[in-house]
Coordinates of C-alpha atoms and ligand atoms in Angstrom, one line a residue:
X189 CA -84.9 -55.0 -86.6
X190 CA -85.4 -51.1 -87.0
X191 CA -88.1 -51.0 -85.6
X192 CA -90.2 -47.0 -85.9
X193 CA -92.5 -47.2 -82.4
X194 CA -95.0 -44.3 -82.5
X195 CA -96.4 -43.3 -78.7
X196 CA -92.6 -44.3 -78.1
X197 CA -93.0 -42.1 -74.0
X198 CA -96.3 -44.0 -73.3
X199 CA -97.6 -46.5 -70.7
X200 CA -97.3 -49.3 -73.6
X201 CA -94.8 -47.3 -75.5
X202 CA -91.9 -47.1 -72.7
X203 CA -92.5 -51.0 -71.9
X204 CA -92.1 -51.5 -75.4
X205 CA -89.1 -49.3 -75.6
X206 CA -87.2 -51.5 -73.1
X207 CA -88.4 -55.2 -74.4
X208 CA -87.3 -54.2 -78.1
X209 CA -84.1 -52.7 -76.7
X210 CA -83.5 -55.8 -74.3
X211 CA -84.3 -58.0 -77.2
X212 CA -81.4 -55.8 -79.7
X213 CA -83.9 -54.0 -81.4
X214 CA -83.2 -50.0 -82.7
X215 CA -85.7 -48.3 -81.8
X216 CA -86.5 -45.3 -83.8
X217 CA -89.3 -43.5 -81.5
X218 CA -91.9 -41.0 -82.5
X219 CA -94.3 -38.4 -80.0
X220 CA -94.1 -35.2 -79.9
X221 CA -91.3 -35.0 -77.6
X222 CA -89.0 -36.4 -80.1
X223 CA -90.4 -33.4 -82.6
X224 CA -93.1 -35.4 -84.6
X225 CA -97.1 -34.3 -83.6
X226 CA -99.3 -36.4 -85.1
X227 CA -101.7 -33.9 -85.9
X228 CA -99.2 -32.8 -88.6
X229 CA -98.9 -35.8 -90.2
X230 CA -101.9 -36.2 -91.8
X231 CA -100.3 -37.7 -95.5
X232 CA -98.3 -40.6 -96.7
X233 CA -95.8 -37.8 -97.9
X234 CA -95.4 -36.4 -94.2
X235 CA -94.3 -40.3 -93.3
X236 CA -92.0 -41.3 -95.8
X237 CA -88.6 -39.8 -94.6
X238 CA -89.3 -41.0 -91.4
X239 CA -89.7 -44.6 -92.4
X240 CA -85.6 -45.2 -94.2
X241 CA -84.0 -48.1 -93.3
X242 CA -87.4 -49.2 -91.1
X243 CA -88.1 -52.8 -91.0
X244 CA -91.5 -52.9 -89.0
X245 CA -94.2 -50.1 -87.3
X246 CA -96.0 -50.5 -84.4
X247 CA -98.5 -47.4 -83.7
X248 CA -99.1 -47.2 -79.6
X249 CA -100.4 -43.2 -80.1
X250 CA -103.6 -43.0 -77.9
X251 CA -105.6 -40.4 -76.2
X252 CA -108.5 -41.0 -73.7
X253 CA -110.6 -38.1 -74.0
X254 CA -110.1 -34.8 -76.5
X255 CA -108.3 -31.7 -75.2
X256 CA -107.5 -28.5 -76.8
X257 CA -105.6 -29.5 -80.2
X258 CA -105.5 -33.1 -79.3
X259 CA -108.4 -34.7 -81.5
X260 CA -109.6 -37.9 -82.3
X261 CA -109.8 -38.2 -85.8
X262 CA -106.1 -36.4 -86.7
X263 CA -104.4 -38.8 -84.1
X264 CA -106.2 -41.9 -84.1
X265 CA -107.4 -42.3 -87.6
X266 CA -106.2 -39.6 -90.2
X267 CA -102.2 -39.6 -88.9
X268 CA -102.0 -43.6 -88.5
X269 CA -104.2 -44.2 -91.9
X270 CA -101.0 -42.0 -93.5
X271 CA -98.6 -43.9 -91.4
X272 CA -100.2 -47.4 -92.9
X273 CA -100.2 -46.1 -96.4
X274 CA -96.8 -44.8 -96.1
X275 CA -95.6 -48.4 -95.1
X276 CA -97.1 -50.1 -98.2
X277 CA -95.4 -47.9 -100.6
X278 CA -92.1 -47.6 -98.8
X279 CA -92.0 -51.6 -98.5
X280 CA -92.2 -51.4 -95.1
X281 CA -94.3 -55.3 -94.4
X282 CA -94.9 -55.5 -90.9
X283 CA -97.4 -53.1 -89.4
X284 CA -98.8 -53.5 -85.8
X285 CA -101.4 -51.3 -84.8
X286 CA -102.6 -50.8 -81.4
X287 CA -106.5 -50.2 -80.7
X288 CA -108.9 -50.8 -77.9
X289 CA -111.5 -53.5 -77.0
X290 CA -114.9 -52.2 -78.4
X291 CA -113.3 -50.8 -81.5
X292 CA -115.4 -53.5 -83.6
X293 CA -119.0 -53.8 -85.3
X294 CA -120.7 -52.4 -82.0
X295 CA -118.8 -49.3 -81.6
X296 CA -120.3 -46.0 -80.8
X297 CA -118.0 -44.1 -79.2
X298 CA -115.7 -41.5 -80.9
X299 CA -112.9 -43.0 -79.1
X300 CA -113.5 -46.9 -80.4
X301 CA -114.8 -45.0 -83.8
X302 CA -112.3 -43.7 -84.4
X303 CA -109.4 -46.4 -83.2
X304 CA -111.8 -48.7 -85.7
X305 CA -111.2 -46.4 -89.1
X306 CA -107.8 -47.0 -88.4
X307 CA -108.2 -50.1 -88.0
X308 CA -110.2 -50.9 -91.0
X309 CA -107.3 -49.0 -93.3
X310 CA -104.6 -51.1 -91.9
X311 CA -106.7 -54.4 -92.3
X312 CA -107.4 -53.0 -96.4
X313 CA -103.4 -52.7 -97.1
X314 CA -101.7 -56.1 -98.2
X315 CA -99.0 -55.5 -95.2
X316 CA -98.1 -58.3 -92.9
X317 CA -100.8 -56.3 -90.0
X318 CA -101.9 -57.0 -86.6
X319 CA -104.6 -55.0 -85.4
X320 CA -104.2 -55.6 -81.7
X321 CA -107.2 -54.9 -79.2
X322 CA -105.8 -54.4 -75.1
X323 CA -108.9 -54.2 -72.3
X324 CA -107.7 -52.3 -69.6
X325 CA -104.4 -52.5 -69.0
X326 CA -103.0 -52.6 -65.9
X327 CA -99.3 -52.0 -64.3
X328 CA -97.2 -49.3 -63.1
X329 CA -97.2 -46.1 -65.0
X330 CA -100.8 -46.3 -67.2
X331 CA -103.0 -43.7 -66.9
X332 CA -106.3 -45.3 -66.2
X333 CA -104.5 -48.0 -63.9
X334 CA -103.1 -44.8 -61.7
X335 CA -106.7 -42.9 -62.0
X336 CA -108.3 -46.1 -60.4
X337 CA -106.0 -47.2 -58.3
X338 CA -106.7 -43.3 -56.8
X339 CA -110.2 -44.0 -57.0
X340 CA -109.4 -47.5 -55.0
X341 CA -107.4 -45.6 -51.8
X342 CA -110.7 -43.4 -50.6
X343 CA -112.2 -44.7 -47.7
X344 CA -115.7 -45.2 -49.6
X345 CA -115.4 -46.2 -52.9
X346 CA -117.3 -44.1 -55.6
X347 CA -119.0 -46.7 -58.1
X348 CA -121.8 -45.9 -61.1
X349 CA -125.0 -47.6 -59.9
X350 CA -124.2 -50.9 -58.0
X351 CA -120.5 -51.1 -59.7
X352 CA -121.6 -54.2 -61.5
X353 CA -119.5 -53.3 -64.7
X354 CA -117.6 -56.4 -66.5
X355 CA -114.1 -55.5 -66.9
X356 CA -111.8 -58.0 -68.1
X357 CA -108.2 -56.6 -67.0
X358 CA -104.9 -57.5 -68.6
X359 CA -101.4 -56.6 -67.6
X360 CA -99.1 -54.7 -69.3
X361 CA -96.4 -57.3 -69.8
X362 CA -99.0 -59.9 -71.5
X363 CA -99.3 -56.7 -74.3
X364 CA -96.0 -56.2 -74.4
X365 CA -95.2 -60.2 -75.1
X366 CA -98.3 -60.3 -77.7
X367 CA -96.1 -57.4 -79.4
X368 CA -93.0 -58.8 -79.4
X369 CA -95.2 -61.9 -81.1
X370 CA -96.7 -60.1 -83.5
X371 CA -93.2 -58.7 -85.4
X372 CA -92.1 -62.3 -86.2
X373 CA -94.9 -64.2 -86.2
X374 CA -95.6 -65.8 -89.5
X375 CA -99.2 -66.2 -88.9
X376 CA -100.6 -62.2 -89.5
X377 CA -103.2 -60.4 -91.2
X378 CA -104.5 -60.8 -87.5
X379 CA -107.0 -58.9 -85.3
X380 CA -106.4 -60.1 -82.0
X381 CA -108.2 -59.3 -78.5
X382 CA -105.5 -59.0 -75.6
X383 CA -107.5 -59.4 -72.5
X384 CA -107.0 -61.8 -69.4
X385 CA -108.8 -64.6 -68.4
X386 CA -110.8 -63.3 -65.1
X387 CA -114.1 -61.2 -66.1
X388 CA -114.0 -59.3 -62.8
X389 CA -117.1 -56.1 -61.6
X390 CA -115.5 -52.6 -61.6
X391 CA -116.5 -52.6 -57.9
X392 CA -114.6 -56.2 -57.2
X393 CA -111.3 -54.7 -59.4
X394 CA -110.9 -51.6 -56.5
X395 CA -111.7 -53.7 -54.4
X396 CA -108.9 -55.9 -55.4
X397 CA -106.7 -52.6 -55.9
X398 CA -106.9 -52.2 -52.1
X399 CA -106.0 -55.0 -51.3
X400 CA -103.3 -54.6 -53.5
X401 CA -102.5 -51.4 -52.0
X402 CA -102.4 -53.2 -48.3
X403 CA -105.9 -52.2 -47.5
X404 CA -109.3 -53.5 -46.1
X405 CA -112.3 -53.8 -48.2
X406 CA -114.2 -50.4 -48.5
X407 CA -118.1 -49.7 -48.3
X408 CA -119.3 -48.8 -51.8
X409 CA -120.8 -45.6 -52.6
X410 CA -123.5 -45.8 -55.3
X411 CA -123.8 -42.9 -57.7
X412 CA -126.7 -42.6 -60.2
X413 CA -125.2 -43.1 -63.9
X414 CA -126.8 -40.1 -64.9
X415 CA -126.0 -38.2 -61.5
X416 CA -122.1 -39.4 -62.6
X417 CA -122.6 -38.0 -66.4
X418 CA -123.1 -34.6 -64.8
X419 CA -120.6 -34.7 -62.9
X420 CA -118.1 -35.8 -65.7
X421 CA -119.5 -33.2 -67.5
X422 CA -117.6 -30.6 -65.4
X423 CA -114.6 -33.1 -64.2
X424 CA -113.5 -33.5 -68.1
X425 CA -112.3 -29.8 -67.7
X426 CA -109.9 -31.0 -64.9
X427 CA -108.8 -35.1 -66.2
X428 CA -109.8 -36.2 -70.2
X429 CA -110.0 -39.5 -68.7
X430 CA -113.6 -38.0 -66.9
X431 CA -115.8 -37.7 -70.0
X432 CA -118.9 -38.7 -70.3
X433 CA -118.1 -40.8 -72.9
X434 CA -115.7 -42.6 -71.3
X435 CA -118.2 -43.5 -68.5
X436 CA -120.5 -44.7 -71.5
X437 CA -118.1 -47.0 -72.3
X438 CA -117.6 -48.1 -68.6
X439 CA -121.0 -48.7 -68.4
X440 CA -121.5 -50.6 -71.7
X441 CA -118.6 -53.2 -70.6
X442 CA -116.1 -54.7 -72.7
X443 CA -115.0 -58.7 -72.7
X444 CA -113.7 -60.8 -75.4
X445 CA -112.7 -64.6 -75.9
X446 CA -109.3 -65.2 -74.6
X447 CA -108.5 -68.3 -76.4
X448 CA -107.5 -67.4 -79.4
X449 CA -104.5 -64.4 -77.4
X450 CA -103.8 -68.0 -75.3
X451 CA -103.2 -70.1 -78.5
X452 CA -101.6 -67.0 -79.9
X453 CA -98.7 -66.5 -77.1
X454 CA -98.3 -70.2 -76.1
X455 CA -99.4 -69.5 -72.7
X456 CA -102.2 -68.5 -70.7
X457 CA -102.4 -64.4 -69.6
X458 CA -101.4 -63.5 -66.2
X459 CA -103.4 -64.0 -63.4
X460 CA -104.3 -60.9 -61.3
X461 CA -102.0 -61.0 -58.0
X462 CA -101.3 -58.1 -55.9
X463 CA -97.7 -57.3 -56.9
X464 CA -98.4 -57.2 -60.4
X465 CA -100.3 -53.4 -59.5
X466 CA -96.8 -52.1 -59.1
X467 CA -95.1 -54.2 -62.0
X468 CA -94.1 -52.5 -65.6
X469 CA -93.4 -55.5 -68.4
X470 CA -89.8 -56.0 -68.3
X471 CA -89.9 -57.5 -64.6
X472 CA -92.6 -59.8 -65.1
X473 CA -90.8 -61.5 -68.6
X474 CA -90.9 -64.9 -68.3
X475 CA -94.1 -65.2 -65.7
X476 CA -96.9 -67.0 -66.0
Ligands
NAP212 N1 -103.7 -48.1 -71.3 C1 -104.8 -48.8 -71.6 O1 -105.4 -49.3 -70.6 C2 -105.2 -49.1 -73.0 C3 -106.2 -50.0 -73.2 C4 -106.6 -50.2 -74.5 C5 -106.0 -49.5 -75.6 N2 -105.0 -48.6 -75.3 C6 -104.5 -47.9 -76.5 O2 -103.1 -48.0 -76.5 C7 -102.5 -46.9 -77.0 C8 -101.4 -46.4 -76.1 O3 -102.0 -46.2 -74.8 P1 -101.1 -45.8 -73.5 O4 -101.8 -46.2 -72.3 O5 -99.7 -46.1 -73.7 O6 -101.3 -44.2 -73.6 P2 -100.4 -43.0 -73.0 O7 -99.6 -43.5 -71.9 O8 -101.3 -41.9 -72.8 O9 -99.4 -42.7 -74.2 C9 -99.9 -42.1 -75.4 C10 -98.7 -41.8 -76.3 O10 -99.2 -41.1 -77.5 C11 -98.3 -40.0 -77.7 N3 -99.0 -38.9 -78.3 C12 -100.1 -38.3 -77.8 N4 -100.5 -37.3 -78.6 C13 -99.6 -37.2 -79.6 C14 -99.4 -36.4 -80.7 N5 -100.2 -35.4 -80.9 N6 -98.4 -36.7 -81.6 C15 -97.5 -37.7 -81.3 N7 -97.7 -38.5 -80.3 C16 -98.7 -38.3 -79.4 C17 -97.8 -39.7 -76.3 O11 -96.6 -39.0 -76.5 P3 -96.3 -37.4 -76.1 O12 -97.4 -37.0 -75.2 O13 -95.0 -37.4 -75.5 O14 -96.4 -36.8 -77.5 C18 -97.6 -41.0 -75.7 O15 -96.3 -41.5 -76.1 C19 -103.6 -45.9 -77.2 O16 -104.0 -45.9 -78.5 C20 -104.7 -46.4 -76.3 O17 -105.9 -46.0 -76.8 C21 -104.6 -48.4 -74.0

């Protein structure tokens, strides 16, 4: 398939690059390094040239946290709503979109608001769509994955109050395979959770980074929530992953049935195991 891969120099993107490519995809990849910003392609019109000869979509173009002109609603709603409306009138069937855990009914933040509009104008277009929804993702090379495992190395481990958050982890190569699923399976007009089986405390996931990492479990340090919203307040000038928002969202805790992602792939999603940490999706294919 040609196959037009937005978010193509991403943590997902790049794994998806090399599955597609191992698989004999063309990959025909869009971010702003290959000379398309999404914050200028805000109409079906701006799309259209980019999608001859295209046989199927998937959008993996993301941002944690706003900065300068990077802005939720161009990038995650108003540039992929285009891209989605683009496909149905250029023919172009098979759409996968990727969103986030929490973008659903209960979303409040701008980040899972936003994912969601996009969401809802895929789910509204009569394309062969999945709306796919990763929890944390973890594996070499993601952003978040890097930021904690950082977080995991200091000898005390900063946690918001007693680091009881549910997290429900899944690693990159199980959203890569639920990708490479989602162009041929038959079965779509699908919105599908990707998260793994283990529902595991922010505090016990560092803990499990260490000892990923080769080190002893840490003492916890215990930070007020609202004594760690003031300090995001000032550390979102130095990482976008720091927002207050974000730690909102930490707080609030996302999990999800895993059944239906099992009954979907074949197979059950990977259990956590120290080597996976330092794994990208191609050298994991095949493991269960
Ligand atoms: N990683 C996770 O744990 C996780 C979990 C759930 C959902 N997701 C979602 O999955 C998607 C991809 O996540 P990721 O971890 O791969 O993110 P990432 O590593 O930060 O990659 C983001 C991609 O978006 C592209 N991009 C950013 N701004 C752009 C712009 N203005 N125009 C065009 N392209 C732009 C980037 O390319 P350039 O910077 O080169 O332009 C990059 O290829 C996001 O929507 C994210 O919300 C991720």
């Amino acid at each position: 398939m040609n196959i037009l891969l937005t978010g193509a120099s991403g943590f997902i993107g790049h794994n998806l690059v090399a599955e597609l490519t191992a698989a004999g995809h063309r990959i025909k990849p869009v971010c702003r390094s290959e000379g398309i910003d999404f914050s200028r392609m805000l109409s079906a019109a701006d799309w259209l040239p980019q999608l001859e000869g295209v046989d199927a979509v998937i959008n993996s173009v993301g941002i944690i946290g706003e900065s300068g002109s990077q802005r939720f609603e161009p990038l995650h709603t108003l540039a992929p709503s285009a891209l989605f409306r683009a496909c149905a009138q250029a023919g172009v069937r098979r759409v996968l979109q990727i969103s986030a855990l929490g973008a659903d009914k209960a979303a409040f933040s701008a980040y899972h608001l936003s994912k969601r509009a996009a969401d809802d104008c895929l789910r509204s277009l009569d394309l062969d769509w999945f709306v796919l929804r990763p929890s944390l993702i973890y594996g070499l090379g993601g952003k978040s994955a890097d930021l904690f495992m950082r977080l995991a190395a200091l000898p005390r481990i900063p946690v918001i109050d007693n680091g009881q958050q549910e997290l429900q982890p899944v690693h990159i190569s199980d959203v890569v395979a639920t990708v490479m699923q989602g162009l041929t399976s038959p079965k779509t007009m699908q919105t599908l959770d990707i998260v793994g089986t283990e529902i595991i405390t922010f505090a016990e996931w560092l803990q499990t980074m260490r000892q990923a990492l080769g080190l002893p479990r840490a003492r916890l340090i215990p930070i007020p929530f609202r004594v760690a919203m003031a300090i995001a307040q000032v550390g979102r000038y130095f990482n976008p992953m720091l927002q207050p928002e974000n730690l909102r969202m930490l707080k609030t805790g996302y999990r999800a049935d895993f059944r239906p992602l099992v009954q979907f792939l074949g197979r059950p999603p990977l259990t956590t195991k120290p080597s996976l940490f330092f794994s990208e999706g191609v050298p994991t294919r095949g493991a269960s």
